[in-house]
PDB file of C-alpha atoms in Angstrom:
ATOM      1  CA  UNK V1392      -0.109   0.019   0.075  1.00 69.00           C
ATOM      2  CA  UNK V1393       2.615   2.644   0.772  1.00 73.00           C
ATOM      3  CA  UNK V1394       4.630   1.994  -2.405  1.00 73.00           C
ATOM      4  CA  UNK V1395       1.326   2.043  -4.327  1.00 72.00           C
ATOM      5  CA  UNK V1396       1.072   5.368  -2.869  1.00 74.00           C
ATOM      6  CA  UNK V1397       4.356   6.672  -3.913  1.00 76.00           C
ATOM      7  CA  UNK V1398       3.879   5.527  -6.916  1.00 76.00           C
ATOM      8  CA  UNK V1399       0.593   7.513  -6.931  1.00 78.00           C
ATOM      9  CA  UNK V1400       2.448  10.606  -5.605  1.00 77.00           C
ATOM     10  CA  UNK V1401       5.310  10.410  -8.186  1.00 76.00           C
ATOM     11  CA  UNK V1402       2.529  10.041 -11.092  1.00 79.00           C
ATOM     12  CA  UNK V1403       0.617  13.430  -9.776  1.00 78.00           C
ATOM     13  CA  UNK V1404       3.757  15.283  -8.629  1.00 80.00           C
ATOM     14  CA  UNK V1405       4.134  19.412  -9.527  1.00 81.00           C
ATOM     15  CA  UNK V1406       6.932  19.773 -12.155  1.00 81.00           C
ATOM     16  CA  UNK V1407       8.545  22.227  -9.985  1.00 82.00           C
ATOM     17  CA  UNK V1408       9.321  20.060  -7.165  1.00 83.00           C
ATOM     18  CA  UNK V1409      10.404  16.652  -8.945  1.00 88.00           C
ATOM     19  CA  UNK V1410      11.207  13.774  -6.673  1.00 90.00           C
ATOM     20  CA  UNK V1411      12.270  10.291  -6.171  1.00 89.00           C
ATOM     21  CA  UNK V1412      10.695   7.857  -4.310  1.00 90.00           C
ATOM     22  CA  UNK V1413      12.625   4.980  -2.821  1.00 91.00           C
ATOM     23  CA  UNK V1414      10.919   1.419  -2.279  1.00 88.00           C
ATOM     24  CA  UNK V1415      10.074   1.037   1.038  1.00 84.00           C
ATOM     25  CA  UNK V1416      11.779  -2.176   1.055  1.00 87.00           C
ATOM     26  CA  UNK V1417      15.161  -0.424   0.161  1.00 89.00           C
ATOM     27  CA  UNK V1418      15.632  -0.088   4.104  1.00 88.00           C
ATOM     28  CA  UNK V1419      14.392  -3.541   5.053  1.00 85.00           C
ATOM     29  CA  UNK V1420      16.412  -5.393   2.859  1.00 86.00           C
ATOM     30  CA  UNK V1421      19.708  -3.328   3.777  1.00 89.00           C
ATOM     31  CA  UNK V1422      18.950  -3.801   7.175  1.00 86.00           C
ATOM     32  CA  UNK V1423      18.643  -7.733   6.290  1.00 84.00           C
ATOM     33  CA  UNK V1424      21.950  -7.674   4.750  1.00 87.00           C
ATOM     34  CA  UNK V1425      20.322  -8.358   1.308  1.00 89.00           C
ATOM     35  CA  UNK V1426      23.193  -6.757  -0.973  1.00 90.00           C
ATOM     36  CA  UNK V1427      21.567  -7.262  -4.301  1.00 93.00           C
ATOM     37  CA  UNK V1428      18.135  -6.317  -3.253  1.00 90.00           C
ATOM     38  CA  UNK V1429      19.437  -3.098  -1.803  1.00 90.00           C
ATOM     39  CA  UNK V1430      21.361  -2.421  -4.701  1.00 91.00           C
ATOM     40  CA  UNK V1431      18.596  -2.580  -7.197  1.00 90.00           C
ATOM     41  CA  UNK V1432      16.097  -0.815  -4.673  1.00 89.00           C
ATOM     42  CA  UNK V1433      18.496   1.795  -3.834  1.00 92.00           C
ATOM     43  CA  UNK V1434      21.668   2.228  -6.070  1.00 91.00           C
ATOM     44  CA  UNK V1435      20.260   1.649  -8.904  1.00 90.00           C
ATOM     45  CA  UNK V1436      17.307   4.096  -8.466  1.00 90.00           C
ATOM     46  CA  UNK V1437      19.278   6.880  -7.395  1.00 89.00           C
ATOM     47  CA  UNK V1438      21.941   5.969 -10.594  1.00 88.00           C
ATOM     48  CA  UNK V1439      18.993   6.368 -12.673  1.00 88.00           C
ATOM     49  CA  UNK V1440      16.786   8.692 -11.773  1.00 87.00           C
ATOM     50  CA  UNK V1441      18.988  11.371  -9.540  1.00 86.00           C
ATOM     51  CA  UNK V1442      19.150  14.634 -11.985  1.00 85.00           C
ATOM     52  CA  UNK V1443      19.620  18.092 -11.555  1.00 84.00           C
ATOM     53  CA  UNK V1444      16.367  18.709 -11.445  1.00 87.00           C
ATOM     54  CA  UNK V1445      15.606  16.685  -8.532  1.00 88.00           C
ATOM     55  CA  UNK V1446      14.512  18.699  -5.302  1.00 90.00           C
ATOM     56  CA  UNK V1447      13.527  15.725  -2.695  1.00 91.00           C
ATOM     57  CA  UNK V1448      14.386  11.922  -2.395  1.00 92.00           C
ATOM     58  CA  UNK V1449      11.984  10.213  -0.132  1.00 93.00           C
ATOM     59  CA  UNK V1450      12.882   6.950   1.564  1.00 92.00           C
ATOM     60  CA  UNK V1451      10.648   5.338   3.961  1.00 89.00           C
ATOM     61  CA  UNK V1452      11.602   3.384   6.692  1.00 88.00           C
ATOM     62  CA  UNK V1453      10.236   0.383   8.447  1.00 83.00           C
ATOM     63  CA  UNK V1454      10.962  -0.890  12.206  1.00 75.00           C
ATOM     64  CA  UNK V1455      11.146  -4.321  11.034  1.00 67.00           C
ATOM     65  CA  UNK V1456      14.365  -6.433  11.681  1.00 64.00           C
ATOM     66  CA  UNK V1457      14.423  -8.534   8.598  1.00 57.00           C
ATOM     67  CA  UNK V1458      13.440  -8.151   5.158  1.00 54.00           C
ATOM     68  CA  UNK V1459      10.000  -8.841   5.994  1.00 58.00           C
ATOM     69  CA  UNK V1460       7.704  -5.857   5.558  1.00 53.00           C
ATOM     70  CA  UNK V1461       4.952  -7.295   7.167  1.00 57.00           C
ATOM     71  CA  UNK V1462       7.228  -7.153  10.432  1.00 63.00           C
ATOM     72  CA  UNK V1463       7.364  -3.774  11.491  1.00 65.00           C
ATOM     73  CA  UNK V1464       5.059  -1.958  13.760  1.00 72.00           C
ATOM     74  CA  UNK V1465       6.197   1.942  12.729  1.00 80.00           C
ATOM     75  CA  UNK V1466       7.269   4.117   9.680  1.00 83.00           C
ATOM     76  CA  UNK V1467       9.462   7.240   9.601  1.00 87.00           C
ATOM     77  CA  UNK V1468      10.226   9.134   6.719  1.00 90.00           C
ATOM     78  CA  UNK V1469      14.127  10.201   5.291  1.00 93.00           C
ATOM     79  CA  UNK V1470      13.797  13.107   3.274  1.00 92.00           C
ATOM     80  CA  UNK V1471      16.875  14.049   0.925  1.00 90.00           C
ATOM     81  CA  UNK V1472      16.578  17.924   0.477  1.00 89.00           C
ATOM     82  CA  UNK V1473      19.083  18.362  -2.911  1.00 87.00           C
ATOM     83  CA  UNK V1474      18.447  22.452  -2.919  1.00 85.00           C
ATOM     84  CA  UNK V1475      19.875  22.665   0.936  1.00 86.00           C
ATOM     85  CA  UNK V1476      22.146  19.649   0.794  1.00 86.00           C
ATOM     86  CA  UNK V1477      20.557  18.012   3.851  1.00 88.00           C
ATOM     87  CA  UNK V1478      18.754  14.926   5.320  1.00 92.00           C
ATOM     88  CA  UNK V1479      15.560  15.070   7.349  1.00 91.00           C
ATOM     89  CA  UNK V1480      14.057  12.470   9.413  1.00 91.00           C
ATOM     90  CA  UNK V1481      10.275  12.553   9.952  1.00 89.00           C
ATOM     91  CA  UNK V1482       9.159  10.220  13.156  1.00 86.00           C
ATOM     92  CA  UNK V1483       6.071  10.690  14.780  1.00 81.00           C
ATOM     93  CA  UNK V1484       6.994   8.494  17.630  1.00 77.00           C
ATOM     94  CA  UNK V1485       9.974   9.829  19.200  1.00 73.00           C
ATOM     95  CA  UNK V1486      11.243   7.725  22.507  1.00 71.00           C
ATOM     96  CA  UNK V1487      10.517   8.005  25.829  1.00 72.00           C
ATOM     97  CA  UNK V1488      13.047  10.173  28.112  1.00 75.00           C
ATOM     98  CA  UNK V1489      16.270   8.727  28.642  1.00 74.00           C
ATOM     99  CA  UNK V1490      15.752   6.175  25.627  1.00 80.00           C
ATOM    100  CA  UNK V1491      18.239   5.836  23.014  1.00 81.00           C
ATOM    101  CA  UNK V1492      16.486   6.779  19.680  1.00 81.00           C
ATOM    102  CA  UNK V1493      17.011   3.917  17.407  1.00 84.00           C
ATOM    103  CA  UNK V1494      15.230   5.179  14.556  1.00 85.00           C
ATOM    104  CA  UNK V1495      17.272   8.235  14.140  1.00 87.00           C
ATOM    105  CA  UNK V1496      20.287   6.135  14.513  1.00 90.00           C
ATOM    106  CA  UNK V1497      19.024   3.904  11.607  1.00 91.00           C
ATOM    107  CA  UNK V1498      18.069   7.229   9.657  1.00 91.00           C
ATOM    108  CA  UNK V1499      22.001   8.272  10.211  1.00 93.00           C
ATOM    109  CA  UNK V1500      23.119   4.795   8.560  1.00 93.00           C
ATOM    110  CA  UNK V1501      20.415   4.972   5.714  1.00 93.00           C
ATOM    111  CA  UNK V1502      22.130   8.775   5.045  1.00 92.00           C
ATOM    112  CA  UNK V1503      25.661   7.542   5.279  1.00 92.00           C
ATOM    113  CA  UNK V1504      24.786   4.714   2.756  1.00 92.00           C
ATOM    114  CA  UNK V1505      23.130   7.021   0.163  1.00 90.00           C
ATOM    115  CA  UNK V1506      26.143   9.256  -0.013  1.00 88.00           C
ATOM    116  CA  UNK V1507      28.217   6.097  -0.196  1.00 87.00           C
ATOM    117  CA  UNK V1508      25.988   5.213  -2.941  1.00 88.00           C
ATOM    118  CA  UNK V1509      26.423   8.682  -4.600  1.00 83.00           C
ATOM    119  CA  UNK V1510      29.945   9.008  -4.613  1.00 81.00           C
ATOM    120  CA  UNK V1511      30.412   5.448  -5.759  1.00 80.00           C
ATOM    121  CA  UNK V1512      28.573   6.502  -8.694  1.00 73.00           C
ATOM    122  CA  UNK V1513      30.215   9.899  -9.050  1.00 64.00           C
ATOM    123  CA  UNK V1514      27.404  12.106  -8.835  1.00 58.00           C
ATOM    124  CA  UNK V1515      29.525  15.040  -9.209  1.00 53.00           C
ATOM    125  CA  UNK V1516      29.275  18.268  -7.729  1.00 54.00           C
ATOM    126  CA  UNK V1517      26.064  18.591  -6.659  1.00 61.00           C
ATOM    127  CA  UNK V1518      26.649  16.141  -3.781  1.00 61.00           C
ATOM    128  CA  UNK V1519      29.756  18.426  -2.603  1.00 63.00           C
ATOM    129  CA  UNK V1520      29.063  19.907   0.819  1.00 68.00           C
ATOM    130  CA  UNK V1521      26.188  17.757   1.984  1.00 71.00           C
ATOM    131  CA  UNK V1522      25.565  17.897   5.508  1.00 72.00           C
ATOM    132  CA  UNK V1523      26.171  14.370   6.624  1.00 73.00           C
ATOM    133  CA  UNK V1524      24.502  14.462   9.762  1.00 76.00           C
ATOM    134  CA  UNK V1525      20.509  13.830  10.071  1.00 83.00           C
ATOM    135  CA  UNK V1526      18.357  16.652  11.348  1.00 76.00           C
ATOM    136  CA  UNK V1527      15.295  15.761  13.227  1.00 76.00           C
ATOM    137  CA  UNK V1528      12.491  17.255  11.672  1.00 68.00           C
ATOM    138  CA  UNK V1529       9.983  19.104  13.733  1.00 59.00           C
ATOM    139  CA  UNK V1530       7.011  16.746  13.362  1.00 57.00           C
ATOM    140  CA  UNK V1531       3.695  16.368  15.262  1.00 53.00           C
ATOM    141  CA  UNK V1532       4.055  13.068  17.884  1.00 54.00           C
ATOM    142  CA  UNK V1533       1.372  10.242  18.515  1.00 56.00           C
ATOM    143  CA  UNK V1534      -0.478  10.092  21.344  1.00 54.00           C
ATOM    144  CA  UNK V1535      -3.350  11.038  23.315  1.00 50.00           C
ATOM    145  CA  UNK V1536      -2.559  14.136  25.145  1.00 49.00           C
ATOM    146  CA  UNK V1537      -3.605  17.238  23.718  1.00 49.00           C
ATOM    147  CA  UNK V1538      -0.337  18.744  22.334  1.00 50.00           C
ATOM    148  CA  UNK V1539       0.011  15.094  20.250  1.00 48.00           C
ATOM    149  CA  UNK V1540      -1.479  13.617  17.039  1.00 47.00           C
ATOM    150  CA  UNK V1541      -4.504  11.952  18.524  1.00 45.00           C
ATOM    151  CA  UNK V1542      -3.625   8.336  17.554  1.00 48.00           C
ATOM    152  CA  UNK V1543      -6.788   6.072  18.768  1.00 47.00           C
ATOM    153  CA  UNK V1544      -7.595   4.250  15.185  1.00 52.00           C
ATOM    154  CA  UNK V1545      -6.161   0.830  13.895  1.00 53.00           C
ATOM    155  CA  UNK V1546      -6.249   1.176  10.040  1.00 56.00           C
ATOM    156  CA  UNK V1547      -5.125  -2.761   9.842  1.00 60.00           C
ATOM    157  CA  UNK V1548      -8.659  -3.785   9.268  1.00 62.00           C
ATOM    158  CA  UNK V1549      -9.080  -1.014   6.388  1.00 64.00           C
ATOM    159  CA  UNK V1550      -5.503  -2.047   4.846  1.00 66.00           C
ATOM    160  CA  UNK V1551      -6.382  -5.676   4.861  1.00 70.00           C
ATOM    161  CA  UNK V1552      -9.861  -5.043   3.296  1.00 71.00           C
ATOM    162  CA  UNK V1553      -8.007  -2.835   0.305  1.00 74.00           C
ATOM    163  CA  UNK V1554      -5.141  -5.613  -0.350  1.00 74.00           C
ATOM    164  CA  UNK V1555      -7.233  -7.637  -2.449  1.00 76.00           C
ATOM    165  CA  UNK V1556      -8.649  -4.773  -4.389  1.00 72.00           C
ATOM    166  CA  UNK V1557      -5.776  -3.593  -5.069  1.00 69.00           C
ATOM    167  CA  UNK V1558      -3.924  -6.703  -6.314  1.00 72.00           C
ATOM    168  CA  UNK V1559      -6.984  -7.515  -8.598  1.00 70.00           C
ATOM    169  CA  UNK V1560      -6.631  -3.635 -10.269  1.00 66.00           C
ATOM    170  CA  UNK V1561      -2.886  -4.335 -10.167  1.00 67.00           C
ATOM    171  CA  UNK V1562      -3.142  -7.881 -12.234  1.00 72.00           C
ATOM    172  CA  UNK V1563      -5.887  -6.756 -14.398  1.00 70.00           C
ATOM    173  CA  UNK V1564      -3.739  -4.965 -16.960  1.00 64.00           C
ATOM    174  CA  UNK V1565      -1.026  -2.167 -16.861  1.00 60.00           C
ATOM    175  CA  UNK V1566      -3.407   0.364 -18.555  1.00 62.00           C
ATOM    176  CA  UNK V1567      -5.668  -0.064 -15.773  1.00 56.00           C
ATOM    177  CA  UNK V1568      -2.830  -0.394 -12.955  1.00 54.00           C
ATOM    178  CA  UNK V1569      -1.627   1.982 -10.282  1.00 55.00           C
ATOM    179  CA  UNK V1570      -4.733   4.429 -11.281  1.00 56.00           C
ATOM    180  CA  UNK V1571      -6.332   5.890  -7.980  1.00 58.00           C
ATOM    181  CA  UNK V1572      -9.921   6.225  -9.753  1.00 60.00           C
ATOM    182  CA  UNK V1573      -9.906   2.448 -10.176  1.00 55.00           C
ATOM    183  CA  UNK V1574     -10.022   1.757  -6.550  1.00 54.00           C
ATOM    184  CA  UNK V1575     -13.213   2.986  -6.063  1.00 54.00           C
ATOM    185  CA  UNK V1576     -12.154   4.853  -2.717  1.00 50.00           C
TER     186      UNK V1576
END
């Protein structure tokens, strides 16, 4: 569902803000040490699609401990801002006081990997002077207190109901696949 939405965003993007949407599986496969999959999902995409007119690169990151995308319970977003030469990490669920921010550390690990891939692919002067440290973006937090985003809805049942419809649409044919108006939402 997340990759489907990324595809939809790409197809409907503002031409002034061209972006790349890296597969949601790139981080999971990198974390699980699946080198060939990571090269296909991250390295090849950056090498092929990262041109001078790209403004942002969006990398979705799951908390899974393996390449199983169903394992994780929370998603965060790492954004490469090509104009500012910076990385921003969006996480709606910060750790409790005194706890280590593992998800931020993982975002930093992914940012380092992205810079390594770009350097390896001779991305040129566009990536000279990048801030190597990921900044924590100011973002509303989940919770049930007044100052936090209200988060009491379990969307899992809705997503499970949507999966067969999406699969059917995708399998029907390329001319009808990946078009939001075909879903019936």
